[in-house]
XYZ file of C-alpha atoms in Angstrom:
761
model
C 0.000 0.000 0.000
C 1.373 3.480 -0.837
C 3.030 5.337 2.039
C 0.492 8.165 2.219
C -2.428 5.769 2.393
C -0.727 3.959 5.293
C -0.371 7.263 7.144
C -4.021 8.136 6.501
C -5.135 4.733 7.792
C -3.077 5.140 10.977
C -4.398 8.661 11.663
C -7.993 7.572 11.053
C -7.581 4.571 13.364
C -6.275 6.747 16.223
C -8.985 9.347 15.709
C -11.813 6.779 15.558
C -10.462 5.181 18.734
C -10.587 8.614 20.386
C -14.177 9.165 19.215
C -15.150 5.752 20.642
C -13.434 6.571 23.953
C -15.213 9.940 24.275
C -18.715 9.050 23.128
C -18.778 5.343 23.936
C -17.122 5.294 27.328
C -17.037 8.960 28.387
C -13.235 8.750 28.860
C -12.347 12.346 27.976
C -8.701 12.097 29.012
C -8.126 8.911 26.989
C -9.924 10.424 23.999
C -7.858 13.594 24.176
C -4.665 11.532 24.313
C -5.705 9.492 21.272
C -6.536 12.647 19.334
C -3.093 14.013 20.144
C -1.527 10.687 19.088
C -3.313 11.067 15.756
C -2.243 14.687 15.293
C 1.378 14.927 16.420
C 2.955 12.392 13.975
C 1.428 14.322 11.068
C 2.693 17.570 12.608
C 6.153 15.971 12.790
C 6.070 14.931 9.139
C 4.908 18.374 8.046
C 7.670 19.948 10.136
C 10.269 17.663 8.523
C 9.064 18.553 5.030
C 9.051 22.269 5.942
C 12.695 22.071 7.085
C 13.671 20.319 3.854
C 11.867 22.989 1.846
C 13.609 25.756 3.769
C 16.977 24.133 3.116
C 16.056 24.176 -0.581
C 15.652 27.928 -0.447
C 11.866 28.254 -0.336
C 9.076 28.353 2.222
C 6.553 25.514 2.193
C 2.942 26.590 2.482
C 2.070 23.428 4.458
C 3.547 25.272 7.437
C 0.031 26.729 7.853
C -1.245 23.235 8.685
C 1.646 22.745 11.135
C 0.804 25.975 12.960
C -2.883 25.015 13.024
C -2.202 21.581 14.597
C 0.193 22.969 17.212
C -2.178 25.833 18.070
C -5.143 23.467 18.412
C -3.229 21.204 20.799
C -2.012 24.204 22.808
C -5.565 25.537 23.088
C -6.936 22.179 24.248
C -8.756 21.564 20.958
C -7.330 18.079 20.541
C -10.246 16.841 18.424
C -9.730 19.767 16.039
C -6.009 18.968 15.904
C -6.807 15.347 14.996
C -9.284 16.497 12.346
C -6.637 18.779 10.803
C -4.228 15.826 10.799
C -6.812 13.708 8.983
C -7.263 16.561 6.514
C -3.506 16.774 5.841
C -3.059 12.999 5.572
C -6.178 12.740 3.419
C -4.927 15.501 1.138
C -1.643 13.661 0.671
C -3.399 10.366 -0.060
C -5.794 12.133 -2.429
C -2.873 13.741 -4.242
C -1.146 10.363 -4.577
C -4.330 8.770 -5.910
C -4.959 11.634 -8.333
C -1.410 11.584 -9.709
C -1.527 7.796 -10.132
C -4.862 8.134 -11.903
C -3.547 10.957 -14.052
C -0.413 9.026 -15.031
C -2.312 5.831 -15.759
C -1.741 5.906 -19.529
C 1.962 6.738 -19.121
C 2.392 4.065 -16.471
C 0.601 1.534 -18.663
C 2.996 2.290 -21.520
C 6.037 1.734 -19.307
C 4.582 -1.389 -17.681
C 4.146 -3.065 -21.082
C 7.876 -3.384 -21.640
C 8.414 -7.029 -22.714
C 10.820 -9.113 -20.645
C 11.111 -12.481 -22.452
C 11.476 -13.413 -26.129
C 11.327 -16.731 -27.985
C 14.387 -17.297 -30.180
C 14.222 -19.929 -32.887
C 17.169 -22.305 -32.730
C 17.027 -25.226 -35.118
C 13.565 -26.775 -34.865
C 12.881 -25.482 -31.367
C 12.377 -22.323 -29.340
C 14.579 -20.993 -26.554
C 13.327 -18.362 -24.111
C 15.820 -15.539 -23.689
C 15.829 -12.156 -21.972
C 14.795 -9.351 -24.286
C 18.032 -7.565 -23.459
C 19.977 -10.463 -24.988
C 18.438 -10.050 -28.453
C 20.811 -8.944 -31.205
C 20.060 -7.856 -34.755
C 19.633 -10.915 -36.952
C 18.046 -13.159 -34.314
C 15.132 -15.206 -35.642
C 12.244 -14.813 -33.180
C 8.670 -15.987 -32.721
C 5.821 -14.019 -31.165
C 2.897 -16.110 -29.969
C -0.742 -14.941 -30.246
C -1.506 -12.241 -27.690
C 2.161 -11.561 -26.879
C 3.945 -8.228 -27.173
C 6.502 -7.878 -29.965
C 9.818 -7.596 -28.045
C 11.995 -5.712 -30.585
C 11.653 -4.175 -34.018
C 11.948 -6.700 -36.809
C 11.023 -7.771 -40.330
C 8.088 -10.179 -40.453
C 8.382 -13.290 -42.624
C 4.666 -13.667 -43.452
C 1.516 -11.559 -43.290
C 0.552 -10.648 -39.721
C -2.143 -8.765 -37.835
C -0.932 -6.395 -35.102
C -2.737 -4.402 -32.426
C -0.831 -1.106 -32.354
C -3.328 0.739 -30.153
C -0.985 0.999 -27.155
C 1.524 2.939 -29.257
C -0.648 4.828 -31.697
C -4.160 5.013 -30.250
C -5.481 3.376 -33.444
C -8.450 1.209 -32.371
C -8.352 -1.197 -35.337
C -5.763 -3.997 -35.719
C -3.367 -3.366 -38.605
C -2.478 -5.910 -41.296
C 1.237 -6.036 -42.098
C 2.546 -7.751 -45.214
C 5.627 -9.960 -45.483
C 8.763 -7.847 -45.358
C 7.184 -5.019 -43.375
C 8.415 -3.887 -39.978
C 6.740 -5.044 -36.769
C 7.416 -2.479 -34.042
C 8.199 -3.462 -30.490
C 5.388 -2.800 -28.034
C 2.637 -3.855 -30.446
C 0.526 -6.951 -29.728
C 0.173 -9.983 -31.965
C -3.558 -10.017 -32.779
C -3.337 -12.992 -35.142
C -1.484 -16.282 -35.406
C 2.176 -16.880 -34.488
C 4.546 -14.356 -36.091
C 7.994 -15.347 -37.279
C 10.320 -12.404 -37.777
C 13.958 -11.396 -37.837
C 15.135 -8.771 -35.366
C 16.726 -5.714 -36.942
C 17.473 -3.906 -33.674
C 18.310 -4.574 -30.062
C 15.777 -3.900 -27.312
C 17.505 -0.618 -26.464
C 17.442 0.511 -30.078
C 13.835 -0.482 -30.754
C 10.699 1.605 -30.978
C 9.352 0.734 -27.549
C 12.569 1.641 -25.763
C 12.358 5.063 -27.431
C 8.768 5.395 -26.210
C 9.804 4.529 -22.648
C 12.542 7.176 -22.764
C 10.016 9.712 -23.994
C 7.619 8.786 -21.190
C 10.393 9.186 -18.603
C 11.088 12.662 -19.987
C 7.376 13.460 -19.874
C 7.161 12.496 -16.207
C 10.266 14.424 -15.146
C 9.390 17.986 -16.087
C 7.842 20.509 -13.703
C 5.446 22.711 -15.684
C 5.493 26.510 -15.597
C 1.908 26.673 -14.326
C 2.823 24.497 -11.333
C 5.711 26.823 -10.468
C 3.350 29.779 -10.830
C 0.868 28.079 -8.493
C 3.647 27.609 -5.933
C 4.467 31.320 -6.102
C 0.815 32.225 -5.645
C 0.654 29.867 -2.682
C 3.559 31.693 -1.024
C 1.593 34.938 -1.154
C -1.225 33.052 0.516
C 0.880 32.395 3.633
C 1.275 36.018 4.848
C -2.365 36.685 3.937
C -3.380 33.804 6.205
C -1.242 35.067 9.101
C -2.623 38.593 8.780
C -6.224 37.353 8.583
C -5.845 35.048 11.601
C -4.051 37.714 13.624
C -6.634 40.337 12.677
C -9.528 38.069 13.658
C -7.914 37.388 17.046
C -7.108 41.040 17.665
C -10.553 42.331 16.724
C -12.612 39.647 18.461
C -10.319 38.663 21.285
C -11.072 35.016 20.422
C -8.147 32.709 19.706
C -10.631 30.152 18.306
C -11.363 32.467 15.402
C -7.671 32.634 14.567
C -7.506 28.851 14.796
C -10.533 28.514 12.492
C -8.843 30.759 9.913
C -5.686 28.624 10.020
C -7.740 25.434 9.630
C -9.475 26.577 6.431
C -6.413 28.302 4.969
C -4.546 25.327 3.448
C -3.855 26.234 -0.197
C -4.418 22.732 -1.615
C -6.345 24.065 -4.644
C -3.167 25.839 -5.746
C -0.746 23.090 -4.777
C -2.686 20.139 -6.223
C -4.996 21.382 -8.971
C -2.435 22.511 -11.567
C -0.116 19.457 -11.522
C -2.981 16.968 -11.438
C -4.834 18.611 -14.339
C -1.698 18.958 -16.467
C -0.525 15.403 -15.816
C -4.052 14.270 -16.719
C -3.622 16.127 -20.009
C -0.271 14.428 -20.665
C -1.818 11.028 -19.937
C -4.855 11.811 -22.088
C -2.589 12.789 -25.003
C -0.711 9.488 -24.618
C -4.017 7.665 -25.138
C -4.257 9.458 -28.507
C -0.791 8.280 -29.522
C 0.925 11.580 -28.634
C 3.740 11.739 -26.080
C 4.025 15.205 -24.539
C 7.250 15.645 -22.603
C 5.758 16.999 -19.400
C 3.228 19.514 -18.208
C 5.373 22.467 -19.298
C 5.271 21.333 -22.925
C 1.547 20.727 -22.570
C 0.995 24.239 -21.245
C 3.015 25.784 -24.109
C 1.073 23.647 -26.572
C -2.160 25.092 -25.201
C -1.006 28.628 -26.030
C 0.208 28.233 -29.628
C -1.587 30.114 -32.395
C 0.809 29.423 -35.308
C 1.829 26.028 -36.725
C 4.848 25.498 -38.996
C 5.216 22.312 -41.041
C 8.054 20.699 -42.894
C 6.854 19.386 -46.273
C 8.453 16.069 -47.166
C 7.315 13.290 -44.862
C 5.095 15.651 -42.861
C 2.512 17.309 -45.101
C 3.351 14.790 -47.826
C 3.939 11.052 -47.587
C 7.704 11.279 -48.102
C 7.457 8.422 -50.622
C 7.505 9.844 -54.170
C 5.736 8.179 -57.092
C 6.266 8.350 -60.828
C 3.771 10.715 -62.448
C 5.146 10.508 -65.958
C 7.873 9.153 -68.216
C 8.975 11.576 -70.929
C 11.255 9.987 -73.529
C 13.816 11.968 -75.534
C 14.679 11.320 -79.156
C 13.997 7.837 -80.486
C 13.659 6.147 -77.096
C 10.273 4.684 -76.098
C 8.811 5.458 -72.673
C 8.612 1.794 -71.639
C 12.230 1.244 -72.605
C 13.346 4.235 -70.540
C 11.367 3.081 -67.512
C 12.479 -0.566 -67.810
C 16.190 0.254 -68.060
C 16.002 2.747 -65.192
C 14.033 0.380 -62.938
C 16.390 -2.505 -63.678
C 19.313 -0.405 -62.458
C 17.430 1.064 -59.470
C 16.732 -2.427 -58.084
C 20.164 -2.176 -56.500
C 19.274 0.881 -54.376
C 17.082 1.390 -51.310
C 16.654 5.124 -51.860
C 13.004 6.248 -51.799
C 13.264 7.466 -55.413
C 14.690 4.128 -56.501
C 11.873 2.285 -54.747
C 9.330 4.507 -56.542
C 10.884 3.858 -59.961
C 10.937 0.087 -59.453
C 7.356 0.119 -58.149
C 6.181 2.064 -61.221
C 7.777 -0.443 -63.574
C 6.304 -3.412 -61.745
C 2.866 -1.770 -61.609
C 2.745 -1.838 -65.431
C 4.265 -5.339 -65.481
C 7.565 -4.581 -67.190
C 10.166 -7.373 -67.067
C 13.281 -6.141 -65.300
C 16.833 -7.323 -65.849
C 19.607 -7.841 -63.322
C 22.166 -5.018 -63.664
C 25.968 -5.310 -63.529
C 28.754 -3.058 -62.244
C 26.403 -0.848 -60.257
C 27.883 2.217 -58.544
C 25.756 4.508 -56.346
C 26.730 8.176 -56.085
C 25.406 9.512 -52.731
C 22.921 12.293 -53.389
C 23.341 11.868 -57.147
C 22.086 8.575 -58.532
C 23.264 5.255 -59.960
C 25.489 4.067 -62.794
C 25.702 0.541 -64.157
C 25.143 -1.852 -67.010
C 21.743 -3.275 -68.028
C 21.560 -5.851 -70.830
C 24.982 -4.720 -72.047
C 24.010 -1.026 -72.187
C 25.587 1.675 -70.000
C 22.792 3.240 -67.952
C 22.860 6.266 -65.649
C 19.879 7.414 -63.550
C 20.039 10.521 -61.391
C 19.990 14.267 -61.011
C 21.014 16.913 -63.520
C 24.115 17.450 -61.377
C 25.163 13.809 -61.846
C 24.751 14.175 -65.601
C 26.899 17.326 -65.639
C 29.643 15.545 -63.673
C 29.617 12.826 -66.343
C 29.811 15.398 -69.140
C 26.253 14.819 -70.338
C 24.105 17.895 -70.936
C 20.389 17.967 -70.141
C 18.603 18.656 -73.459
C 17.304 22.236 -73.277
C 14.164 23.304 -75.075
C 12.663 19.815 -75.191
C 9.334 18.731 -73.739
C 11.243 16.637 -71.194
C 13.193 19.697 -69.978
C 10.037 21.804 -69.677
C 8.169 19.055 -67.810
C 11.169 18.537 -65.512
C 11.053 22.221 -64.558
C 7.390 21.940 -63.542
C 7.731 18.576 -61.779
C 8.244 18.217 -58.035
C 11.318 16.097 -58.728
C 12.970 14.468 -61.747
C 15.412 11.647 -62.415
C 17.187 11.759 -65.768
C 17.988 8.534 -67.617
C 21.103 8.292 -69.783
C 21.694 5.257 -72.035
C 25.083 4.745 -73.712
C 25.998 8.371 -73.070
C 22.802 9.792 -74.547
C 19.893 11.301 -72.583
C 17.042 8.832 -73.068
C 14.326 10.488 -71.029
C 13.117 11.971 -67.767
C 11.238 10.255 -64.959
C 8.871 12.800 -63.408
C 8.124 12.311 -59.715
C 5.723 13.801 -57.201
C 5.377 13.379 -53.443
C 1.697 12.821 -52.730
C -0.047 14.866 -50.025
C -0.902 12.690 -47.036
C -4.559 11.585 -47.105
C -5.141 12.989 -43.617
C -3.370 16.322 -44.209
C -6.392 18.413 -45.334
C -8.441 17.085 -42.411
C -5.563 17.751 -40.014
C -5.231 21.365 -41.141
C -8.978 21.944 -40.817
C -8.861 20.439 -37.322
C -5.953 22.727 -36.374
C -7.882 25.808 -37.416
C -10.926 24.532 -35.516
C -8.668 24.078 -32.466
C -7.705 27.753 -32.551
C -4.538 27.752 -34.697
C -4.768 30.986 -36.691
C -1.766 30.679 -39.031
C -0.326 27.610 -40.832
C 3.032 27.937 -42.600
C 5.295 25.581 -44.573
C 9.077 25.698 -44.078
C 10.989 23.375 -46.388
C 14.275 22.873 -48.138
C 12.480 21.777 -51.317
C 12.267 23.836 -54.504
C 9.885 26.774 -54.486
C 7.782 25.452 -57.384
C 7.124 22.136 -55.648
C 6.485 23.755 -52.261
C 4.151 26.407 -53.684
C 2.086 23.746 -55.456
C 1.522 21.877 -52.188
C 0.926 25.089 -50.229
C -1.668 26.314 -52.722
C -3.475 22.967 -52.736
C -3.683 22.985 -48.930
C -4.549 26.667 -48.535
C -1.548 27.496 -46.344
C -1.028 31.044 -45.111
C 2.630 31.186 -46.186
C 5.283 29.014 -47.839
C 9.047 29.383 -47.206
C 11.058 27.170 -49.602
C 14.726 26.492 -50.449
C 15.597 26.791 -46.740
C 18.720 25.439 -45.075
C 18.454 24.249 -41.443
C 19.608 27.733 -40.443
C 16.900 29.241 -42.639
C 14.270 27.089 -40.934
C 15.429 28.361 -37.535
C 15.101 31.962 -38.735
C 11.591 31.257 -40.065
C 10.595 29.679 -36.741
C 11.882 32.651 -34.759
C 9.983 35.050 -37.006
C 6.706 33.194 -36.348
C 6.978 32.751 -32.569
C 5.116 31.784 -30.490
C 4.577 28.697 -32.597
C 4.827 24.951 -32.884
C 7.009 23.285 -35.524
C 6.277 19.837 -36.947
C 8.948 17.822 -38.766
C 10.450 14.366 -39.107
C 14.005 14.564 -40.381
C 17.459 15.176 -38.942
C 17.527 18.558 -40.694
C 14.356 19.508 -38.780
C 15.903 18.964 -35.330
C 17.369 22.505 -34.955
C 14.043 24.099 -35.931
C 12.150 21.819 -33.544
C 14.438 22.884 -30.726
C 14.021 26.579 -31.627
C 10.205 26.466 -31.665
C 8.107 27.036 -28.549
C 6.784 23.513 -29.098
C 8.624 21.074 -31.368
C 6.609 18.134 -32.688
C 8.394 15.103 -34.180
C 6.655 12.705 -36.540
C 6.860 9.232 -35.042
C 9.532 7.367 -33.131
C 10.427 5.668 -36.427
C 11.665 9.035 -37.722
C 15.039 10.571 -37.049
C 16.201 10.093 -33.475
C 17.597 13.621 -33.488
C 14.146 15.036 -34.269
C 12.506 13.014 -31.476
C 15.161 14.093 -28.980
C 14.846 17.783 -29.896
C 11.043 17.773 -29.876
C 8.707 18.535 -26.987
C 5.964 16.337 -28.482
C 6.318 13.056 -30.378
C 3.537 11.570 -32.505
C 3.746 7.795 -32.055
C 1.321 7.281 -34.925
C 2.468 8.443 -38.354
C -0.523 10.795 -38.758
C -0.407 14.558 -38.381
C -4.138 14.813 -37.614
C -3.354 13.722 -34.030
C -1.638 17.047 -33.246
C -4.982 18.890 -33.365
C -6.338 16.457 -30.771
C -3.260 17.079 -28.631
C -3.773 20.854 -28.808
C -7.430 20.474 -27.859
C -6.423 18.211 -24.961
C -3.763 20.698 -23.821
C -6.166 23.625 -23.867
C -8.808 21.660 -22.019
C -6.315 20.533 -19.338
C -4.951 24.058 -18.892
C -8.468 25.491 -18.677
C -9.455 22.952 -16.043
C -6.253 23.698 -14.074
C -6.975 27.435 -14.048
C -10.632 26.811 -13.207
C -9.734 24.489 -10.323
C -7.217 26.934 -8.879
C -9.496 29.963 -9.196
C -12.641 28.319 -7.811
C -10.770 26.452 -5.067
C -8.957 29.527 -3.835
C -12.125 31.616 -3.989
C -13.875 29.052 -1.790
C -10.923 28.958 0.611
C -10.825 32.747 0.881
C -14.588 32.856 1.491
C -14.193 30.215 4.216
C -11.387 32.270 5.824
C -13.604 35.363 5.921
C -16.443 33.328 7.458
C -14.074 31.884 10.064
C -12.665 35.322 10.875
C -16.218 36.622 11.397
C -16.978 33.775 13.809
C -19.451 31.924 11.558
C -17.251 28.856 11.050
C -15.898 26.943 14.102
C -12.538 25.151 13.694
C -14.059 21.649 13.503
C -16.503 22.517 10.753
C -13.811 24.565 9.045
C -11.641 21.458 8.775
C -14.547 19.478 7.313
C -15.302 22.243 4.794
C -11.668 22.590 3.730
C -11.397 18.841 3.120
C -14.519 19.064 0.979
C -12.964 21.881 -1.045
C -9.789 19.836 -1.582
C -11.747 16.784 -2.758
C -13.843 18.910 -5.125
C -10.753 20.566 -6.613
C -8.984 17.248 -7.215
C -12.042 15.602 -8.742
C -12.498 18.602 -11.031
C -8.828 18.432 -12.105
C -9.285 14.746 -12.968
C -11.839 15.787 -15.595
C -8.862 16.538 -17.835
C -8.592 12.774 -18.377
C -11.939 12.788 -20.166
C -12.922 13.704 -23.694
C -13.659 11.811 -26.902
C -11.284 9.122 -28.154
C -11.161 7.279 -31.472
C -13.454 4.237 -31.290
C -13.303 1.173 -33.462
C -15.786 1.005 -36.309
C -17.786 -2.265 -36.010
C -16.268 -5.255 -37.783
C -19.413 -5.540 -39.915
C -18.232 -2.490 -41.849
C -15.212 -4.467 -43.177
C -12.982 -1.393 -42.969
C -9.760 -3.419 -43.170
C -10.922 -4.981 -46.438
C -11.974 -1.575 -47.774
C -8.529 -0.105 -47.127
C -6.815 -3.178 -48.583
C -8.937 -2.803 -51.729
C -7.946 0.858 -51.920
C -4.312 -0.171 -52.237
C -5.166 -2.572 -55.054
C -7.284 0.080 -56.771
C -4.438 2.588 -56.679
C -2.207 0.004 -58.388
C -4.949 -0.459 -61.010
C -5.043 3.308 -61.504
C -1.292 3.314 -62.214
C -1.881 0.780 -64.996
C -4.825 2.804 -66.307
C -2.701 5.969 -66.576
C 0.123 4.034 -68.198
C -2.252 2.532 -70.754
C -3.916 5.875 -71.484
C -0.512 7.499 -72.040
C 0.416 4.785 -74.552
C -2.706 4.982 -76.715
C -1.795 6.833 -79.931
C 1.907 6.770 -79.000
C 4.535 5.404 -81.349
C 4.620 2.147 -79.375
C 1.009 1.777 -78.237
C -0.235 -0.327 -75.387
C -1.231 -3.874 -76.240
C -4.858 -4.897 -76.461
C -4.143 -7.577 -73.867
C -3.171 -4.874 -71.361
C -6.442 -3.013 -71.971
C -8.405 -6.236 -71.582
C -6.593 -6.951 -68.300
C -7.610 -3.512 -67.042
C -11.207 -4.164 -68.068
C -11.106 -7.537 -66.317
C -9.875 -5.926 -63.088
C -12.648 -3.347 -63.305
C -15.168 -6.196 -63.383
C -13.528 -8.364 -60.716
C -12.061 -5.758 -58.323
C -13.530 -2.276 -58.806
C -17.224 -3.085 -59.205
C -17.356 -5.859 -56.519
C -15.537 -3.486 -54.135
C -18.224 -0.861 -54.657
C -21.016 -3.413 -54.229
C -19.498 -4.657 -50.950
C -19.238 -1.090 -49.657
C -22.890 -0.399 -50.471
C -23.880 -3.620 -48.717
C -21.604 -3.698 -45.656
C -19.709 -0.449 -45.090
C -22.006 2.421 -45.981
C -24.922 1.416 -43.700
C -22.579 1.310 -40.666
C -20.957 4.630 -41.560
C -24.347 6.265 -42.118
C -25.522 5.267 -38.629
C -22.358 6.649 -37.001
C -22.336 9.888 -38.973
C -26.042 10.593 -38.559
C -28.067 13.114 -40.525
C -30.084 12.596 -43.676
C -28.377 10.328 -46.227
C -24.752 11.212 -45.280
C -23.395 8.769 -47.887
C -25.541 10.026 -50.760
C -22.636 11.699 -52.571
C -20.500 8.544 -52.246
C -23.257 6.399 -53.715
C -23.621 8.870 -56.578
C -19.892 8.557 -57.321
C -20.241 4.778 -57.291
C -22.940 5.067 -59.917
C -20.774 7.295 -62.118
C -17.748 4.978 -61.792
C -19.903 1.963 -62.647
C -21.272 3.745 -65.719
C -17.788 4.714 -66.959
C -16.301 1.246 -66.314
C -19.212 -0.468 -68.064
C -18.822 1.823 -71.092
C -15.068 1.132 -71.202
C -15.614 -2.619 -71.276
C -18.456 -2.393 -73.786
C -16.350 -0.252 -76.123
C -13.316 -2.493 -75.704
C -15.305 -5.667 -76.333
C -17.070 -4.163 -79.350
C -13.862 -2.918 -80.931
C -11.936 -6.102 -80.192
C -14.305 -8.310 -82.195
C -13.407 -6.536 -85.427
C -9.631 -6.216 -85.037
C -6.573 -8.368 -84.757
C -5.986 -9.372 -81.117
C -2.363 -8.278 -81.068
C -2.283 -4.523 -80.672
C -4.642 -1.748 -79.621
C -3.418 0.309 -82.560
C -5.754 -1.808 -84.673
C -8.725 -0.197 -82.905
C -10.371 2.550 -84.909
C -9.013 6.040 -84.068
C -12.368 7.252 -82.707
C -12.620 4.215 -80.412
C -9.019 4.670 -79.261
C -9.687 8.316 -78.391
C -12.763 7.351 -76.374
C -10.900 4.562 -74.549
C -8.176 7.014 -73.575
C -10.725 9.593 -72.424
C -12.530 6.994 -70.312
C -9.270 5.868 -68.683
C -8.297 9.411 -67.744
C -11.769 10.235 -66.434
C -11.953 7.012 -64.431
C -8.524 7.690 -62.949
C -9.619 11.145 -61.778
C -13.025 10.070 -60.437
C -11.685 6.994 -58.623
C -8.847 9.033 -57.047
C -11.350 11.607 -55.801
C -13.664 8.853 -54.557
C -10.925 7.045 -52.606
C -9.811 10.287 -50.944
C -13.393 11.188 -50.002
C -14.066 7.699 -48.704
C -10.976 7.680 -46.478
C -12.030 11.091 -45.154
C -15.449 9.688 -44.246
C -13.877 6.697 -42.509
C -11.847 9.088 -40.342
C -14.955 11.155 -39.573
C -16.873 8.009 -38.637
C -14.045 6.950 -36.317
C -14.148 10.355 -34.590
C -17.954 10.242 -34.416
C -17.719 6.932 -32.562
C -15.528 8.555 -29.901
C -18.015 11.301 -29.010
């Protein structure tokens, strides 16, 4: 049992024994002795704490309680002294309970640290301490167990990441993806290979963040302490004045009894720690009450672009050949070479080639130039893929005045492809805006953020395009880390959100630095005041709302509690409140203040959408549909080109429309939309989505009808055999379908997020 609860139990036992002696047996002397036994140990503890506080250079306000107990004993009011002791012990126990309750989410995170892991050795398993795991160990996680370290899973798995991220739904992870430590195996046994030690894993980083969050003393708490020190001389003057004017020492005693400043001492820390714990439930670690209080005051938000407002994973938006090279040849040669790199651009190029089912070759003599690109040999041809700077170093000039050069200027990013010393084409890339970004920015403005600014090292053209699309108030591009710091200082007070190593100085310079996920750069997480455990920026608006609510409750608790205490002091000084009833009233005020501060733990939280809605399947289908859209764009680009797309490719697209796109829409109408409609409420909230389904169905049906009708009269080999008018219509339908489906998927994911939030209210 906690120490303070033991003290409260002992004081209550002595006091109840005294009550029994007085009223049960009429033994006044024994009762008085028991009351003194109850009171003096508490007076001794308060005196000890007061001496320690004085040695620390400050004056503890609990000295008022010490004076009240000693004065009551000296005046023969032993029962009052015991009641004050109960009040002090009860206040301590209440504070301990409130802080434990407030830190529940943080404590739960730290308590989940796994201790034992199952290492696969031969055909068996050996239990080892988690601290003994090294990178490369082959491990097994049984159903319901916590993943001990970060690792690469060897088969599809289902993980419950709610403890880290606040996401209520289990997450499906494919083979080769990372399973983060601290998540729970929500499916069958998981075989994976550790890629980090326990100390270097995600959960260890979370525990370090939690320890930092628990160690800070917030500014509001220090302010409350200063206010409490002013309360001490006010109490002495009021008690002395009451005694002098009335001639009654009991009035002075009554003033001392009701004068304990617990609303100031307890309300602020409890409310702010509740806010920190509440934020942790949302997947946001706030490093202490001070950071939470600063977060509550921000009115400007600054964002990095890449990996923060955008996904950080570029995709190919176009392939522009130069000269006699064909687009598919350019993409195939580039992707074959880029298989040897793990750079995000290389991954995007390879993914684009595989999405349109190009056969890649194994390259030879590959050399990677850091920050530049790759050189190597593919099918006996010298291939170079990289930036314009890499080409210049190799003595190859980017062709000016060509369509490829003009498109490269307008693109967010470009990789040039050189084959046998000749520029073959340009791969145009774009970094897609995160699906939750528009919703996150709307939520920030709703939470009281008045100005949203982008600060990025990217090119101005790319940054301005994203800023315009998102309706940002200002965009600062082409910034060095020093330039980001200057932009942050110009916008203060503000919060800064970023995820990379180059963001760390700006995060440290901001009033509140917010790092994107513990999987991001360690430097960013260390420099930040707030860390988003879930890789979603929409959680920061919830954290701001939580911070403002916690700060408001803290101020409310302090103001109301102190007003009640001051009113009680005036009543006691006027003789309307005897010492005994004053002690009872003051304890009631303390309990009310603490309970009010605990309200900061409340508020809406994301709630799981019922399984009947098949949300996991919907999101899985969205991934497959986006791959289909890549093939649709590729096919549309090739119609009427010098090397047109094959009829077989068009037929495959039509087949996937029939077997994936249309069944997906039918399943949503049957299973998902009714559940979402009930959660969202209102009249026909999914009407617009159903209307889009109808339009997509109409366009897909027309595409297949046109393709089937044209195919009967032509040779099956190439789409070029289709009549020009039919080819134009097929291309138009592909482009329109791509646009409508993209808009539909974005709108649908927005509705899923709204339905999740609606379930938490």
